[in-house]
Amino acid sequence: MQALLDSVESLSSRERKALAALLKQQGVNLYGVTRIFARDPADPTPVSYAQERQWFLWQLDPASGAYNIGAALQLQGRLDIEGLRGACQALIQRHEVLRTTLRQDSDRVVQIIHPQMPFELLIEPLIGMSATSDALREHVEACIAKPFDLEQGPLLRLNLLPLGEDDHVLVLTVHHIAADGWSMPILINDLVQCYERLSQGQAPNLPALPVQYADYA
């Protein structure tokens, strides 16, 4: 089996597609058996079935935040805001799906993966507000509920809520088309690691991802 996988990996993207089509005609399903290969960047990038469903639901109600996934982190102690901004940019560069937009291309939906994606850390001071207050909880919920534009991006939003000089709440929101409950902790961990490096005057050193979500799609 390993020799077969190595042989498939040596094929070009076009040859792998032709092989997959031939095997499908013969009733052979390699899902869950073959590894995911990095795609050819020159190829048009389709969406996954899950993404296609999310695209359809978004088109029905683009003003809805029902499919947003959010997390609120309480940050205590001195905060390096420039380091946090840099960590956000590093996170977007690391994960292609966060700098991806979608469009309808004739009869199919395709992904556009941008080399760069403008990003703004939204700072909303709430000085004196208690971290356990209903007012803060409602504000966090409002941050998470704000809709995304899947055609414009980015698919990630960060709201920094300063409660005091050394007390902040960071609200991280991602559209479900780009993340799920399993991947959110990964994004948060990557963000924290990038921030720790940048706040110490060092460049982030996370290894490059061998495959991206678009490779799976």
XYZ file of C-alpha atoms in Angstrom:
217
model
C 0.000 0.000 0.000
C 2.825 2.424 0.846
C 4.422 1.810 -2.554
C 1.085 2.596 -4.215
C 0.733 5.833 -2.261
C 4.278 6.842 -3.173
C 3.526 6.166 -6.842
C 0.382 8.292 -6.716
C 2.260 11.097 -4.980
C 4.757 11.213 -7.862
C 1.967 11.950 -10.372
C 1.144 15.462 -11.477
C -2.111 17.072 -10.361
C -3.637 16.420 -13.799
C -2.569 12.767 -13.745
C -3.990 12.256 -10.231
C -7.334 13.678 -11.347
C -7.405 11.335 -14.354
C -6.575 8.360 -12.127
C -9.289 9.301 -9.627
C -11.874 9.587 -12.426
C -10.886 6.187 -13.821
C -11.084 4.492 -10.420
C -14.454 6.107 -9.742
C -15.810 4.659 -13.006
C -14.694 1.239 -11.805
C -16.387 1.678 -8.434
C -13.180 2.118 -6.457
C -13.441 4.643 -3.633
C -10.123 5.653 -2.091
C -11.633 8.034 0.459
C -9.964 7.440 3.801
C -7.203 5.355 2.186
C -5.088 7.797 0.184
C -3.289 10.670 1.815
C -4.188 14.259 0.959
C -1.822 15.717 -1.628
C -0.900 19.374 -1.974
C -2.770 20.794 -4.949
C -1.306 22.566 -7.954
C -1.699 26.318 -7.190
C -2.474 26.922 -10.881
C -5.568 24.698 -10.747
C -9.024 26.220 -10.086
C -9.896 25.369 -6.502
C -13.332 23.849 -5.867
C -15.049 23.965 -2.500
C -15.758 20.953 -0.315
C -19.311 19.645 0.039
C -19.514 21.198 3.509
C -18.342 24.560 2.172
C -20.823 24.398 -0.695
C -23.645 23.920 1.820
C -22.410 26.863 3.892
C -22.220 29.003 0.735
C -25.813 28.130 -0.134
C -27.033 29.001 3.377
C -25.113 32.286 3.354
C -26.665 33.280 0.028
C -30.116 32.686 1.501
C -29.409 35.119 4.362
C -26.086 36.999 4.058
C -26.987 39.229 7.027
C -27.137 36.266 9.416
C -24.403 35.360 11.876
C -25.974 31.996 12.667
C -22.987 30.085 11.278
C -20.287 32.068 13.048
C -18.045 30.313 15.559
C -16.612 32.435 18.351
C -14.365 32.253 21.390
C -13.635 34.873 24.064
C -10.266 34.891 25.831
C -9.560 36.928 28.964
C -6.042 38.381 28.829
C -4.562 39.637 32.089
C -1.249 41.440 32.429
C 0.650 43.709 30.071
C -0.553 43.316 26.482
C 1.652 44.009 23.459
C -0.980 45.249 21.002
C 1.449 45.468 18.075
C 2.568 41.932 18.835
C -1.071 40.844 18.822
C -1.640 42.530 15.457
C 1.395 40.761 14.061
C 0.208 37.430 15.455
C -3.160 37.901 13.740
C -1.439 38.546 10.410
C 0.821 35.530 10.925
C -2.232 33.359 11.634
C -3.910 34.504 8.419
C -0.752 33.825 6.425
C -0.371 30.356 7.954
C -3.924 29.205 7.223
C -5.015 29.777 3.622
C -8.667 29.275 4.480
C -8.615 32.512 6.515
C -7.627 34.526 3.425
C -10.014 32.767 1.106
C -13.092 34.217 -0.556
C -15.711 32.428 -2.621
C -17.535 33.152 -5.835
C -20.025 31.509 -8.148
C -18.228 30.475 -11.334
C -20.847 29.390 -13.855
C -22.389 26.227 -12.390
C -19.939 25.724 -9.529
C -18.566 27.511 -6.487
C -14.821 28.120 -6.367
C -12.367 29.378 -3.770
C -10.049 32.314 -4.368
C -7.013 32.059 -2.112
C -5.408 35.470 -1.786
C -1.646 35.829 -1.193
C -2.409 38.647 1.254
C -5.598 39.660 3.065
C -6.113 43.092 4.675
C -6.874 42.704 8.357
C -7.778 45.085 11.155
C -7.673 44.359 14.879
C -10.862 46.004 16.142
C -10.244 47.728 19.492
C -13.340 48.701 21.490
C -12.491 50.077 24.965
C -14.940 49.062 27.692
C -12.955 50.533 30.575
C -14.383 49.687 33.973
C -16.768 47.010 32.735
C -16.665 43.839 34.813
C -15.435 40.688 33.089
C -18.383 38.820 34.621
C -21.074 41.369 33.796
C -24.108 40.724 31.622
C -23.200 43.841 29.640
C -19.857 42.344 28.613
C -21.435 38.995 27.769
C -23.977 40.730 25.537
C -21.236 42.743 23.832
C -19.216 39.590 23.161
C -22.292 37.887 21.717
C -22.874 40.900 19.453
C -19.267 40.724 18.222
C -19.658 37.053 17.357
C -23.050 37.535 15.686
C -21.844 40.174 13.204
C -22.093 38.641 9.707
C -19.205 37.927 7.344
C -19.095 38.648 3.623
C -17.902 35.403 2.045
C -17.218 37.159 -1.257
C -15.010 39.858 0.280
C -13.389 38.302 3.358
C -11.560 38.012 5.601
C -13.264 35.038 7.251
C -11.639 35.806 10.605
C -12.445 38.711 12.947
C -10.769 39.724 16.206
C -12.254 42.247 18.626
C -10.042 43.442 21.473
C -12.051 44.763 24.426
C -9.850 46.606 26.972
C -11.501 46.539 30.410
C -8.518 48.129 32.151
C -4.808 48.765 31.684
C -3.921 45.110 32.316
C -7.275 43.467 31.653
C -8.538 42.670 28.150
C -10.972 40.329 26.443
C -10.120 39.070 22.962
C -13.052 37.843 20.877
C -12.085 35.584 17.980
C -14.803 34.859 15.422
C -14.562 32.677 12.309
C -17.241 31.743 9.801
C -18.100 28.044 9.860
C -17.089 27.789 6.192
C -13.485 28.279 7.354
C -13.407 26.469 10.705
C -15.297 24.194 13.068
C -15.267 23.257 16.723
C -12.280 20.961 16.186
C -10.096 23.512 14.390
C -10.827 26.531 16.613
C -8.465 25.368 19.416
C -5.756 24.909 16.769
C -6.221 28.470 15.527
C -6.134 29.820 19.078
C -2.996 27.824 19.889
C -1.256 29.084 16.743
C -2.266 32.663 17.582
C -0.890 32.347 21.120
C 2.401 30.861 19.923
C 2.859 33.607 17.323
C 2.060 36.286 19.907
C 4.520 34.879 22.433
C 7.328 34.994 19.874
C 6.508 38.476 18.574
C 6.097 39.951 22.051
C 9.658 38.776 22.765
C 10.992 40.434 19.613
C 11.277 37.153 17.699
C 9.653 36.034 14.451
C 6.998 33.285 14.614
C 8.589 29.895 13.958
C 5.651 27.553 13.407
C 6.474 24.973 10.712
C 4.757 25.338 7.352
C 1.583 23.280 7.002
C 2.108 20.290 4.654
C -1.462 20.570 3.327
C -4.203 23.175 3.506
C -7.989 22.806 3.609
C -8.183 23.579 -0.112
C -6.033 20.485 -0.770
C -8.703 18.391 0.948
C -11.467 20.114 -1.027
